[in-house]
GROMACS .gro file of C-alpha atoms in nm:
model
  222
    1MET     CA    1   3.980   4.746  -1.194
    2THR     CA    2   3.870   4.572  -1.515
    3THR     CA    3   4.043   4.242  -1.589
    4GLU     CA    4   4.198   4.219  -1.934
    5PHE     CA    5   4.156   3.863  -2.067
    6ALA     CA    6   4.431   3.737  -2.289
    7LEU     CA    7   4.201   3.497  -2.462
    8LEU     CA    8   3.976   3.791  -2.595
    9ARG     CA    9   4.243   4.015  -2.722
   10GLY     CA   10   4.179   3.934  -3.085
   11LEU     CA   11   3.816   4.028  -3.068
   12SER     CA   12   3.663   4.361  -3.138
   13ASP     CA   13   3.517   4.563  -2.854
   14GLY     CA   14   3.164   4.466  -2.955
   15GLU     CA   15   3.248   4.100  -2.979
   16ARG     CA   16   3.429   4.112  -2.644
   17ARG     CA   17   3.137   4.282  -2.473
   18GLN     CA   18   2.887   4.031  -2.619
   19LEU     CA   19   3.093   3.729  -2.507
   20LEU     CA   20   3.141   3.874  -2.155
   21ALA     CA   21   2.770   3.960  -2.131
   22SER     CA   22   2.690   3.588  -2.197
   23CYS     CA   23   2.911   3.463  -1.902
   24THR     CA   24   2.791   3.357  -1.560
   25PRO     CA   25   2.991   3.492  -1.256
   26ARG     CA   26   3.126   3.208  -1.036
   27ARG     CA   27   3.302   3.232  -0.698
   28PHE     CA   28   3.529   2.965  -0.539
   29LYS     CA   29   3.681   2.930  -0.192
   30ARG     CA   30   4.042   2.851  -0.129
   31ARG     CA   31   4.118   2.484  -0.197
   32GLU     CA   32   3.777   2.434  -0.362
   33ILE     CA   33   3.793   2.216  -0.673
   34LEU     CA   34   3.653   2.380  -0.981
   35CYS     CA   35   3.661   2.062  -1.191
   36HIS     CA   36   3.814   1.712  -1.183
   37GLU     CA   37   4.029   1.546  -1.451
   38GLY     CA   38   3.790   1.327  -1.660
   39ASP     CA   39   3.481   1.556  -1.607
   40PRO     CA   40   3.290   1.654  -1.913
   41GLY     CA   41   3.458   1.961  -2.072
   42ASP     CA   42   3.147   2.177  -2.150
   43THR     CA   43   3.242   2.513  -1.991
   44LEU     CA   44   3.507   2.777  -2.053
   45HIS     CA   45   3.625   2.986  -1.747
   46LEU     CA   46   3.783   3.330  -1.764
   47VAL     CA   47   3.971   3.394  -1.445
   48LYS     CA   48   3.863   3.737  -1.303
   49SER     CA   49   4.049   3.715  -0.970
   50GLY     CA   50   4.251   3.474  -0.754
   51LEU     CA   51   4.490   3.195  -0.857
   52LEU     CA   52   4.414   2.840  -0.971
   53LEU     CA   53   4.632   2.534  -0.968
   54ILE     CA   54   4.628   2.302  -1.268
   55ARG     CA   55   4.703   1.940  -1.163
   56VAL     CA   56   4.709   1.595  -1.328
   57ALA     CA   57   4.728   1.247  -1.193
   58THR     CA   58   5.046   1.056  -1.285
   59PRO     CA   59   5.041   0.680  -1.382
   60LEU     CA   60   5.209   0.606  -1.046
   61GLY     CA   61   4.919   0.763  -0.864
   62TYR     CA   62   5.083   1.093  -0.771
   63THR     CA   63   4.950   1.435  -0.833
   64ALA     CA   64   5.168   1.672  -1.049
   65THR     CA   65   5.107   2.052  -1.063
   66LEU     CA   66   5.146   2.160  -1.417
   67SER     CA   67   5.097   2.539  -1.370
   68VAL     CA   68   4.935   2.829  -1.188
   69ILE     CA   69   4.709   3.063  -1.364
   70GLY     CA   70   4.552   3.401  -1.246
   71PRO     CA   71   4.355   3.701  -1.351
   72GLY     CA   72   4.339   3.742  -1.730
   73ASP     CA   73   4.403   3.369  -1.797
   74ALA     CA   74   4.145   3.110  -1.893
   75PHE     CA   75   4.094   2.726  -1.889
   76GLY     CA   76   3.860   2.489  -2.068
   77GLU     CA   77   3.890   2.655  -2.404
   78LEU     CA   78   4.018   2.348  -2.584
   79ALA     CA   79   3.748   2.124  -2.444
   80LEU     CA   80   3.492   2.336  -2.607
   81LEU     CA   81   3.604   2.234  -2.959
   82SER     CA   82   3.484   1.873  -2.917
   83PRO     CA   83   3.128   1.776  -2.795
   84ASP     CA   84   3.258   1.472  -2.607
   85ALA     CA   85   3.569   1.630  -2.466
   86LYS     CA   86   3.689   1.562  -2.106
   87ARG     CA   87   3.880   1.782  -1.870
   88THR     CA   88   4.242   1.699  -1.903
   89ALA     CA   89   4.340   1.831  -1.560
   90THR     CA   90   4.192   1.905  -1.209
   91VAL     CA   91   4.166   2.281  -1.131
   92GLU     CA   92   4.185   2.381  -0.773
   93ALA     CA   93   4.164   2.735  -0.619
   94ALA     CA   94   4.494   2.825  -0.453
   95GLU     CA   95   4.306   3.120  -0.290
   96ASN     CA   96   3.966   3.261  -0.306
   97ALA     CA   97   3.886   3.306  -0.686
   98GLU     CA   98   3.619   3.442  -0.920
   99THR     CA   99   3.566   3.329  -1.277
  100LEU     CA  100   3.331   3.415  -1.562
  101SER     CA  101   3.196   3.092  -1.718
  102ILE     CA  102   3.034   3.029  -2.050
  103SER     CA  103   2.884   2.703  -2.181
  104ARG     CA  104   2.966   2.520  -2.511
  105ALA     CA  105   2.610   2.590  -2.630
  106GLN     CA  106   2.642   2.966  -2.555
  107LEU     CA  107   2.980   2.982  -2.720
  108THR     CA  108   2.856   2.792  -3.018
  109ALA     CA  109   2.574   3.046  -3.077
  110LEU     CA  110   2.826   3.334  -3.049
  111ARG     CA  111   3.059   3.165  -3.296
  112THR     CA  112   2.766   3.163  -3.554
  113THR     CA  113   2.712   3.531  -3.508
  114TYR     CA  114   3.072   3.652  -3.464
  115PRO     CA  115   3.321   3.449  -3.679
  116ASP     CA  116   3.618   3.608  -3.514
  117ILE     CA  117   3.546   3.396  -3.201
  118GLU     CA  118   3.640   3.086  -3.424
  119ARG     CA  119   3.983   3.249  -3.502
  120MET     CA  120   4.026   3.326  -3.135
  121LEU     CA  121   3.984   2.958  -3.037
  122THR     CA  122   4.220   2.852  -3.315
  123ASP     CA  123   4.486   3.098  -3.204
  124THR     CA  124   4.454   2.975  -2.850
  125LEU     CA  125   4.505   2.608  -2.969
  126VAL     CA  126   4.828   2.722  -3.143
  127GLU     CA  127   4.946   2.899  -2.826
  128GLN     CA  128   4.870   2.585  -2.622
  129VAL     CA  129   5.074   2.366  -2.854
  130ARG     CA  130   5.370   2.608  -2.838
  131ARG     CA  131   5.362   2.626  -2.463
  132LEU     CA  132   5.339   2.256  -2.424
  133SER     CA  133   5.619   2.198  -2.674
  134GLY     CA  134   5.836   2.435  -2.470
  135MET     CA  135   5.760   2.244  -2.145
  136VAL     CA  136   5.860   1.909  -2.314
  137LEU     CA  137   6.183   2.063  -2.434
  138GLU     CA  138   6.269   2.192  -2.084
  139ALA     CA  139   6.197   1.861  -1.928
  140LEU     CA  140   6.419   1.679  -2.178
  141TYR     CA  141   6.718   1.916  -2.200
  142LEU     CA  142   6.733   2.159  -1.914
  143PRO     CA  143   6.893   2.059  -1.578
  144VAL     CA  144   6.665   2.042  -1.285
  145GLU     CA  145   6.821   2.360  -1.135
  146ALA     CA  146   6.713   2.551  -1.444
  147ARG     CA  147   6.360   2.419  -1.433
  148VAL     CA  148   6.317   2.509  -1.069
  149VAL     CA  149   6.457   2.868  -1.115
  150ARG     CA  150   6.246   2.930  -1.426
  151ARG     CA  151   5.933   2.811  -1.243
  152LEU     CA  152   6.021   3.045  -0.965
  153VAL     CA  153   6.046   3.333  -1.201
  154ASN     CA  154   5.705   3.274  -1.351
  155LEU     CA  155   5.550   3.229  -1.009
  156ALA     CA  156   5.707   3.562  -0.890
  157ARG     CA  157   5.544   3.729  -1.189
  158ILE     CA  158   5.208   3.577  -1.114
  159TYR     CA  159   5.211   3.646  -0.734
  160GLY     CA  160   5.405   3.970  -0.733
  161GLY     CA  161   5.323   4.152  -1.047
  162PRO     CA  162   5.558   4.453  -1.085
  163ALA     CA  163   5.641   4.452  -0.712
  164PRO     CA  164   6.013   4.395  -0.619
  165ILE     CA  165   5.925   4.132  -0.372
  166ALA     CA  166   5.695   3.848  -0.443
  167GLU     CA  167   5.531   3.611  -0.181
  168ILE     CA  168   5.465   3.276  -0.356
  169ARG     CA  169   5.197   3.107  -0.148
  170LEU     CA  170   5.272   2.752  -0.259
  171THR     CA  171   5.447   2.460  -0.096
  172GLN     CA  172   5.784   2.322  -0.193
  173ASP     CA  173   5.591   2.004  -0.307
  174ASP     CA  174   5.387   2.227  -0.558
  175LEU     CA  175   5.709   2.381  -0.692
  176ALA     CA  176   5.886   2.030  -0.722
  177SER     CA  177   5.592   1.888  -0.916
  178MET     CA  178   5.585   2.190  -1.147
  179ALA     CA  179   5.961   2.151  -1.218
  180GLY     CA  180   5.936   1.770  -1.261
  181THR     CA  181   6.155   1.685  -0.961
  182THR     CA  182   6.140   1.573  -0.604
  183ARG     CA  183   6.075   1.782  -0.293
  184VAL     CA  184   6.429   1.708  -0.167
  185THR     CA  185   6.595   1.830  -0.478
  186ALA     CA  186   6.368   2.137  -0.490
  187ASN     CA  187   6.457   2.213  -0.127
  188LYS     CA  188   6.826   2.191  -0.191
  189ILE     CA  189   6.807   2.439  -0.484
  190LEU     CA  190   6.585   2.677  -0.277
  191ARG     CA  191   6.833   2.663   0.014
  192GLU     CA  192   7.113   2.755  -0.221
  193LEU     CA  193   6.908   3.050  -0.357
  194GLU     CA  194   6.836   3.153   0.009
  195ASP     CA  195   7.203   3.140   0.088
  196ARG     CA  196   7.258   3.381  -0.207
  197SER     CA  197   6.984   3.622  -0.054
  198ILE     CA  198   6.765   3.583  -0.354
  199LEU     CA  199   6.466   3.440  -0.150
  200GLU     CA  200   6.357   3.339   0.202
  201LEU     CA  201   6.180   3.014   0.287
  202ARG     CA  202   5.882   3.053   0.530
  203ARG     CA  203   5.617   2.816   0.634
  204GLY     CA  204   5.391   2.720   0.333
  205ARG     CA  205   5.535   2.995   0.111
  206ILE     CA  206   5.849   3.119  -0.068
  207VAL     CA  207   5.927   3.490  -0.056
  208VAL     CA  208   6.138   3.617  -0.346
  209THR     CA  209   6.334   3.915  -0.204
  210ASN     CA  210   6.556   3.984  -0.516
  211ARG     CA  211   6.368   3.931  -0.843
  212ARG     CA  212   6.632   4.077  -1.053
  213ALA     CA  213   6.886   3.828  -0.921
  214LEU     CA  214   6.640   3.544  -0.974
  215VAL     CA  215   6.589   3.637  -1.341
  216ALA     CA  216   6.965   3.668  -1.381
  217ALA     CA  217   7.005   3.313  -1.236
  218ALA     CA  218   6.734   3.190  -1.479
  219ASN     CA  219   6.914   3.346  -1.773
  220THR     CA  220   7.239   3.163  -1.706
  221TYR     CA  221   7.068   2.846  -1.845
  222HIS     CA  222   7.014   2.814  -2.211
   0.00000   0.00000   0.00000
């Protein structure tokens, strides 16, 4: 099955084939670090398979999980816009993963030949700003229950696809850091959802058994 990369949707078939032909296949084992926060940002990765955790260090020395990305997603695109850019986050494989990587030099050469690649990067920047703005608004104005449930809805989509049941293979600590709360608070909310038969808590994972009810719960918050 061919992976459709969201980043490349604005390119023509020829441009897409040329860019993919310039990529180098990479494989990573579960819990392997793809890059560290502060590393030189000289490579774009397209996620072909597996799931990756995007994490940052907080001023207090803790690690916060910002998001989970999977097949069709990408990371490192913004770092390619500046020759002295640094990685803004650490990327870790949540499970065995495969990516297609392309260096800044390779992408610069392609941008010269295919001007639409420049527009692709600009569109990506706009989308990143929009997504980050939404996260800031959620953190400022939504109650913690809403943030936890919304993160669960997104994770169920990533892990479960169209399936009615989704097994989220992340810890409660991961979910708490993604929602900007503590593990104790996240566990309380998860227990309440479990009492409502929306999910089940198992060792090292969260199994969403009623995705429709979970989405309905998320929609109660505005």
